[in-house]
Amino acid sequence: MTATTPEANDDGARVPRAMPATYEPADVEERIYREWEQAGHFRPSGGERPFTIVMPPPNLTGELHMGHALTVAVEDILVRWHRMRGDDTLWLPGVDHAAIAVNTLVERELAAEGLSRHDLGRERFLERVWEFVNRSRSRISVQHRRLGASADWERERFTMDEGPRRAVRQTFVTLYRDGLIYRGERIINWCPDCQTALSDLEVEHADEAGSFWHIRYPLADDAGAATDEHLVIATTRPETIPADTAVAVNPEDPRYAHLIGRSVVVPAGGRLVPIVGDEAVSLEAGSGALKVTPGHDPVDFEIGERHGLPVLSILTPDGHLNEEAGEYAGLERFAARDRVVADLQARNLLERIEPYTHAVGHCQRSGTIVEPIVSEQWFMRVAPLARPALDAVHEGRIRFVPPRFTRTYEHWMENIRDWTISRQIWWGHRIPVWYCDDCDAVTVAVEDPNRCGGCGGAAIRQDEDTLDTWFSSALWPHSTLGWPDPDAPDLPRFYPTQVMETGYDIIFFWVARMVMLSLYNMRGEVPFDTVYLHGLVRAEDGTKMSKSHGNVVDPLSVIDRYGTDALRYTVVASSSPGNDQRISDQRLEAGRNLANKLWNASRYVLSMVEDGDELALPAPPAGADPALPVEDRWILSRCERLVETADELLGKLELAEALRQLRDFFWEEFADWYIELAKVRLREGDRTPLPVLVHVLDRLLRLFHPFMPFVTEEIWQRLVERRPDPEAAPMLIVARYPEPDPAASWHDAAAERELAAAQDFVRAIRNIRAEKHVEAGRWVAAYVVGAEALETARALAPAIEQLARVRPLHVVATADEAPSDGVVTTVLPVGRVVLPLGGLVDAEAERARLGAQIERLAGEIARLEGKLANEQFRTRAPAEVVAKEEERLATARQQRAGFEGSLAELG
RNA sequence: GGGCGAUUAGCUCAGCUGGCGAGAGCGUCCGGUUUACACCCGGAAGGUCGGAGGUUCGAGUCCUCCAUCGCCCACCA
């Protein structure tokens, strides 16, 4: 609690800690974070409404990406906001095991030692992985702390821990029993580099320039010998020719229909295969005849099934051709392609080569070109799960922000295909299935069995494969809360969670699957009600950040340079949901500058406070207290409106807009105007602005805190040394967030109007000074002619003098009372300002200036007159719009008359 | 082949259900050691809101078409 206890000197008097002139995040952040953590403020407080966020798994590779930093920032903002509102907030940090990525990294480490995982064997390999993972995990939690994540670290969840592992197994078993998980031989995507099966989602298609080889397939005669006739077949993958088991043509195709039933000689390998007719063959594409390679092409696989064709597999797991490929056996797949082409050419079977650009599937992880191969894998039948997942969105039980992603989600769900869930890697949740050496039974169980569920024999072996990482990720919202433990206390309290925050690139991988499997496991209860999707964070040049481009901006180095608050500000203020943003030093500087400005404005306010100052703000009467100076009533009114705006925007998850509003109020109204106005009084020994300064500062710190937690906490703790929190909150993180006052007691429209008038006067004078190059240090006399704003101008005269650097300031009621010789005049809607600048004024120039103003106003008047003369406008536009235009017209006319008067006086 | 997004000041972007005399930050220009802050203060310049139609009293905002850029989905060889 040292932070809330001011240092005492020998007399026991309070000695406020010094505040350096520049805010230094590095001196503050780590200490503040420890204070929060030690005080236990990250744990649920037991408030009435639960608010839950489960932190998305960061990248276990140990690198922190900007996208994840944004996720953490947004979630932390929401968590802090809810916590300050008294909600029972639970934020569980978690790590998923990122199976393929980790596997690859560890294998790479091994390769550097000249080893492969097979040299180590499963057990020793997994030991290596755990070493790696533990290193990464500690790095990850440090990273999150530095981002300011106010999560309950003591309850960190890792999907490979016991609890989540039970959840994975339980889900697998239930799905299996419900017939939604099955094992089968299908054509799947295979990455020869990662040497595992991949789901469709993990394959990224990219257009690549390649070739279209047009190849002659000789027709065979009845005896099976090649004839001189041939069929031309086009392919982009000649290396698969040895696996051809048929040629297919469209039965409607007049060119080829008569050939159905005959055979061709496969030009590589020489096997004799039939010509079949199949509707799937396009009449337009290629040459119209298709080579059928069921072992290495998904379309062909289906054709093969329809015609009972044999399936030939000619690829080894690492992408070489196997003995089925005959003379090409042992060649790497692309070397084989070249060889096949060369052979065909030599035998005059290559008709032509056409340049061709087509989509090629790449492994998301390794970038290697994936191969479709036939393999025995585990699959999840997702169509039955998709139905309730669609309903949940249709019925509005889950809402997307921004809503346009609803369609993306629906489209995917409606066209969903079975999910390949088994992976041939070792790190991951092992498939809870055991096979028996003595019988055909498979045992599927949550607990490791010791005998076969079929024959009871002890000779059982567990399936070697592991599950797709996204399988366990899909359980995240409930598995982290303790499911399937029936006594898990968090589950009934904190499930469903409220907001799921993530990048839109991950809707299918994660969001959709969380919805499906959570609904399934949680008896139809949705995992979260809102999916908030942020855009991608791009590099300064607009390209995607990637290591190969070398344009990755590391959040930690940004924090080192600018501070966490600056990073959070930048990344949140410039992000609207679903839209990408670019990050640059310039933007980060803006964030740092704001933190510094907060620091300095606070420094000023706090430096003004002395022992014995009255800091309590009188409670507002039903209306704002007319006894208070107008600027006090103004800022209090504006501040109340800010609270209302922030409340509304945060409720709508419009974080960026809320932050902009906070910034604008703080900088432009509080710092630039109110503090400057207050200085005038304080210099004269009037202490009455202090309660207002302290009050507004206090509200601002609270409002800003979720966004910029460190600088606000550091300041606030110094603030409460001077004026304790009314609710005795020990730290800002658990102080009360400002909420709108239902009575709107501080609203004061009159004060807002009056102060706006004073601002107009000041700006007009400053404008004239700048335009006429009056030296900034020089004090000149000025006249303010105010009709309705007269009283305000009088009351604020000392402030206007100070802010506009005019002295003496004459506040007069009519223009006659101001001089007209050697003056510069500006007519405002609220009155006019007259600056007698004598020798500085060139009468000719002033005439021109006034003339230009008159002309500008004349244009506006004409426009408004035209609009108001339009009967259609008067009848169809809402009355208040018409009234507004009429008022504008009146004001413009009045202003013009004022300028014309000044012009006439000039002669 | 389908779908989505972007196009607003020199740059990066806000502008929610149509009322906008279109905003911000950075940059530019002019002027400032006013004892919180030069990571600052004051002032200014700068946009026919990608193009063409349409709906409307009124369009940056809604509709149609087009152009450019980007993304996602898709088994067409």
mmCIF file of C-alpha atoms in Angstrom, chain A residues 66-230:
data_model
loop_
_atom_site.group_PDB
_atom_site.id
_atom_site.type_symbol
_atom_site.label_atom_id
_atom_site.label_comp_id
_atom_site.label_asym_id
_atom_site.label_seq_id
_atom_site.Cartn_x
_atom_site.Cartn_y
_atom_site.Cartn_z
ATOM 1 C CA MET A 66 0.703 -6.470 -32.874
ATOM 2 C CA GLY A 67 -2.586 -8.159 -33.570
ATOM 3 C CA HIS A 68 -2.423 -9.954 -30.284
ATOM 4 C CA ALA A 69 -1.374 -6.762 -28.534
ATOM 5 C CA LEU A 70 -4.514 -5.158 -29.903
ATOM 6 C CA THR A 71 -6.630 -8.042 -28.704
ATOM 7 C CA VAL A 72 -5.168 -7.785 -25.247
ATOM 8 C CA ALA A 73 -5.616 -4.017 -25.196
ATOM 9 C CA VAL A 74 -9.259 -4.190 -26.179
ATOM 10 C CA GLU A 75 -10.019 -6.941 -23.724
ATOM 11 C CA ASP A 76 -8.205 -5.187 -20.949
ATOM 12 C CA ILE A 77 -10.144 -2.013 -21.629
ATOM 13 C CA LEU A 78 -13.391 -3.900 -21.291
ATOM 14 C CA VAL A 79 -12.239 -5.781 -18.236
ATOM 15 C CA ARG A 80 -11.068 -2.641 -16.466
ATOM 16 C CA TRP A 81 -14.196 -0.783 -17.382
ATOM 17 C CA HIS A 82 -16.415 -3.521 -15.993
ATOM 18 C CA ARG A 83 -14.284 -3.918 -12.913
ATOM 19 C CA MET A 84 -14.569 -0.203 -12.198
ATOM 20 C CA ARG A 85 -18.301 -0.455 -12.624
ATOM 21 C CA GLY A 86 -18.360 -3.031 -9.880
ATOM 22 C CA ASP A 87 -18.972 -6.078 -12.016
ATOM 23 C CA ASP A 88 -17.629 -9.448 -10.996
ATOM 24 C CA THR A 89 -14.928 -9.604 -13.608
ATOM 25 C CA LEU A 90 -13.058 -12.736 -14.393
ATOM 26 C CA TRP A 91 -10.273 -12.638 -16.895
ATOM 27 C CA LEU A 92 -8.538 -15.917 -17.393
ATOM 28 C CA PRO A 93 -5.292 -15.726 -19.261
ATOM 29 C CA GLY A 94 -4.588 -18.740 -21.309
ATOM 30 C CA VAL A 95 -2.226 -20.352 -23.699
ATOM 31 C CA ASP A 96 -3.035 -22.845 -26.375
ATOM 32 C CA HIS A 97 -0.441 -25.321 -27.505
ATOM 33 C CA ALA A 98 -0.133 -24.266 -31.155
ATOM 34 C CA ALA A 99 0.705 -27.773 -32.200
ATOM 35 C CA ILE A 100 2.124 -27.505 -35.681
ATOM 36 C CA ALA A 101 4.018 -24.294 -35.010
ATOM 37 C CA VAL A 102 5.705 -25.694 -31.944
ATOM 38 C CA ASN A 103 6.415 -28.997 -33.579
ATOM 39 C CA THR A 104 8.085 -27.246 -36.447
ATOM 40 C CA LEU A 105 10.156 -25.002 -34.222
ATOM 41 C CA VAL A 106 11.396 -27.819 -32.064
ATOM 42 C CA GLU A 107 12.142 -29.943 -35.093
ATOM 43 C CA ARG A 108 14.116 -27.057 -36.466
ATOM 44 C CA GLU A 109 16.104 -26.867 -33.235
ATOM 45 C CA LEU A 110 16.755 -30.568 -33.562
ATOM 46 C CA ALA A 111 17.738 -30.298 -37.181
ATOM 47 C CA ALA A 112 20.431 -27.831 -36.152
ATOM 48 C CA GLU A 113 21.847 -30.671 -34.058
ATOM 49 C CA GLY A 114 21.540 -33.022 -36.984
ATOM 50 C CA LEU A 115 18.609 -34.884 -35.451
ATOM 51 C CA SER A 116 15.006 -35.584 -36.284
ATOM 52 C CA ARG A 117 12.161 -36.373 -33.917
ATOM 53 C CA HIS A 118 12.350 -39.982 -34.993
ATOM 54 C CA ASP A 119 15.897 -40.196 -33.702
ATOM 55 C CA LEU A 120 14.664 -39.162 -30.284
ATOM 56 C CA GLY A 121 11.466 -41.124 -30.181
ATOM 57 C CA ARG A 122 8.154 -39.809 -28.987
ATOM 58 C CA GLU A 123 8.897 -39.530 -25.313
ATOM 59 C CA ARG A 124 12.195 -37.693 -25.550
ATOM 60 C CA PHE A 125 10.871 -35.481 -28.283
ATOM 61 C CA LEU A 126 8.000 -34.408 -26.069
ATOM 62 C CA GLU A 127 10.433 -33.642 -23.277
ATOM 63 C CA ARG A 128 12.202 -31.283 -25.633
ATOM 64 C CA VAL A 129 8.909 -29.697 -26.547
ATOM 65 C CA TRP A 130 7.997 -29.132 -22.908
ATOM 66 C CA GLU A 131 11.300 -27.354 -22.354
ATOM 67 C CA PHE A 132 10.513 -25.122 -25.262
ATOM 68 C CA VAL A 133 6.955 -24.551 -24.149
ATOM 69 C CA ASN A 134 7.932 -23.615 -20.616
ATOM 70 C CA ARG A 135 10.396 -21.094 -21.938
ATOM 71 C CA SER A 136 7.698 -19.634 -24.134
ATOM 72 C CA ARG A 137 5.058 -19.535 -21.469
ATOM 73 C CA SER A 138 7.086 -17.458 -19.094
ATOM 74 C CA ARG A 139 7.946 -15.123 -21.928
ATOM 75 C CA ILE A 140 4.300 -14.816 -22.821
ATOM 76 C CA SER A 141 3.183 -13.867 -19.356
ATOM 77 C CA VAL A 142 5.880 -11.211 -19.155
ATOM 78 C CA GLN A 143 4.683 -9.821 -22.459
ATOM 79 C CA HIS A 144 1.094 -9.653 -21.282
ATOM 80 C CA ARG A 145 2.040 -7.950 -18.066
ATOM 81 C CA ARG A 146 3.906 -5.341 -20.004
ATOM 82 C CA LEU A 147 0.816 -4.746 -22.073
ATOM 83 C CA GLY A 148 -0.977 -4.014 -18.831
ATOM 84 C CA ALA A 149 -3.258 -7.045 -18.990
ATOM 85 C CA SER A 150 -5.084 -7.092 -15.683
ATOM 86 C CA ALA A 151 -5.707 -10.796 -15.788
ATOM 87 C CA ASP A 152 -5.725 -13.322 -12.999
ATOM 88 C CA TRP A 153 -2.336 -14.862 -13.607
ATOM 89 C CA GLU A 154 -2.544 -17.310 -10.772
ATOM 90 C CA ARG A 155 -5.268 -19.059 -12.668
ATOM 91 C CA GLU A 156 -3.571 -19.157 -16.015
ATOM 92 C CA ARG A 157 -4.847 -21.953 -18.221
ATOM 93 C CA PHE A 158 -2.836 -24.031 -20.607
ATOM 94 C CA THR A 159 -4.634 -26.419 -22.904
ATOM 95 C CA MET A 160 -2.119 -29.143 -22.231
ATOM 96 C CA ASP A 161 -2.841 -29.076 -18.511
ATOM 97 C CA GLU A 162 -4.924 -31.736 -16.876
ATOM 98 C CA GLY A 163 -8.268 -29.914 -16.782
ATOM 99 C CA PRO A 164 -8.461 -28.798 -20.387
ATOM 100 C CA ARG A 165 -7.123 -32.190 -21.427
ATOM 101 C CA ARG A 166 -10.045 -33.919 -19.776
ATOM 102 C CA ALA A 167 -12.331 -31.557 -21.619
ATOM 103 C CA VAL A 168 -10.741 -32.504 -24.916
ATOM 104 C CA ARG A 169 -11.095 -36.202 -24.259
ATOM 105 C CA GLN A 170 -14.629 -35.910 -22.950
ATOM 106 C CA THR A 171 -15.653 -34.012 -26.061
ATOM 107 C CA PHE A 172 -13.996 -36.512 -28.347
ATOM 108 C CA VAL A 173 -15.680 -39.433 -26.639
ATOM 109 C CA THR A 174 -19.118 -37.869 -26.717
ATOM 110 C CA LEU A 175 -18.813 -36.870 -30.330
ATOM 111 C CA TYR A 176 -17.623 -40.360 -31.195
ATOM 112 C CA ARG A 177 -20.554 -41.951 -29.418
ATOM 113 C CA ASP A 178 -22.920 -39.574 -31.171
ATOM 114 C CA GLY A 179 -21.464 -40.673 -34.470
ATOM 115 C CA LEU A 180 -20.022 -37.253 -35.162
ATOM 116 C CA ILE A 181 -16.423 -38.415 -35.186
ATOM 117 C CA TYR A 182 -15.361 -41.187 -37.485
ATOM 118 C CA ARG A 183 -12.264 -42.700 -38.927
ATOM 119 C CA GLY A 184 -11.927 -43.319 -42.592
ATOM 120 C CA GLU A 185 -9.827 -43.357 -45.682
ATOM 121 C CA ARG A 186 -10.389 -40.129 -47.546
ATOM 122 C CA ILE A 187 -8.492 -37.784 -49.715
ATOM 123 C CA ILE A 188 -6.959 -35.132 -47.511
ATOM 124 C CA ASN A 189 -4.400 -32.333 -47.705
ATOM 125 C CA TRP A 190 -0.910 -33.460 -46.869
ATOM 126 C CA CYS A 191 2.011 -31.206 -46.098
ATOM 127 C CA PRO A 192 5.209 -33.010 -47.123
ATOM 128 C CA ASP A 193 7.225 -30.592 -44.999
ATOM 129 C CA CYS A 194 5.243 -30.810 -41.737
ATOM 130 C CA GLN A 195 4.427 -34.415 -42.655
ATOM 131 C CA THR A 196 0.918 -34.296 -41.404
ATOM 132 C CA ALA A 197 -2.629 -34.085 -42.628
ATOM 133 C CA LEU A 198 -4.186 -30.630 -42.698
ATOM 134 C CA SER A 199 -7.738 -29.384 -42.617
ATOM 135 C CA ASP A 200 -9.056 -27.457 -45.593
ATOM 136 C CA LEU A 201 -8.718 -24.237 -43.640
ATOM 137 C CA GLU A 202 -5.023 -24.731 -43.139
ATOM 138 C CA VAL A 203 -4.454 -24.736 -46.857
ATOM 139 C CA GLU A 204 -3.925 -21.330 -48.389
ATOM 140 C CA HIS A 205 -4.506 -20.959 -52.080
ATOM 141 C CA ALA A 206 -2.258 -18.688 -54.045
ATOM 142 C CA ASP A 207 -2.152 -18.108 -57.765
ATOM 143 C CA GLU A 208 1.057 -19.323 -59.253
ATOM 144 C CA ALA A 209 2.418 -19.156 -62.732
ATOM 145 C CA GLY A 210 2.837 -22.692 -63.999
ATOM 146 C CA SER A 211 2.386 -24.684 -67.152
ATOM 147 C CA PHE A 212 -0.433 -26.578 -68.730
ATOM 148 C CA TRP A 213 1.021 -29.651 -70.399
ATOM 149 C CA HIS A 214 -1.071 -31.059 -73.222
ATOM 150 C CA ILE A 215 -0.267 -34.738 -73.380
ATOM 151 C CA ARG A 216 -1.175 -37.447 -75.847
ATOM 152 C CA TYR A 217 -2.728 -40.523 -74.327
ATOM 153 C CA PRO A 218 -2.601 -43.261 -77.044
ATOM 154 C CA LEU A 219 -5.796 -45.212 -77.518
ATOM 155 C CA ALA A 220 -5.434 -48.939 -77.114
ATOM 156 C CA ASP A 221 -6.786 -51.529 -79.496
ATOM 157 C CA ASP A 222 -8.763 -54.556 -78.384
ATOM 158 C CA ALA A 223 -5.586 -56.404 -77.629
ATOM 159 C CA GLY A 224 -4.401 -53.637 -75.364
ATOM 160 C CA ALA A 225 -1.689 -52.362 -77.642
ATOM 161 C CA ALA A 226 -1.196 -48.693 -78.318
ATOM 162 C CA THR A 227 -2.551 -47.434 -81.620
ATOM 163 C CA ASP A 228 -1.654 -44.300 -83.552
ATOM 164 C CA GLU A 229 -4.800 -42.618 -82.347
ATOM 165 C CA HIS A 230 -4.638 -40.597 -79.209
#
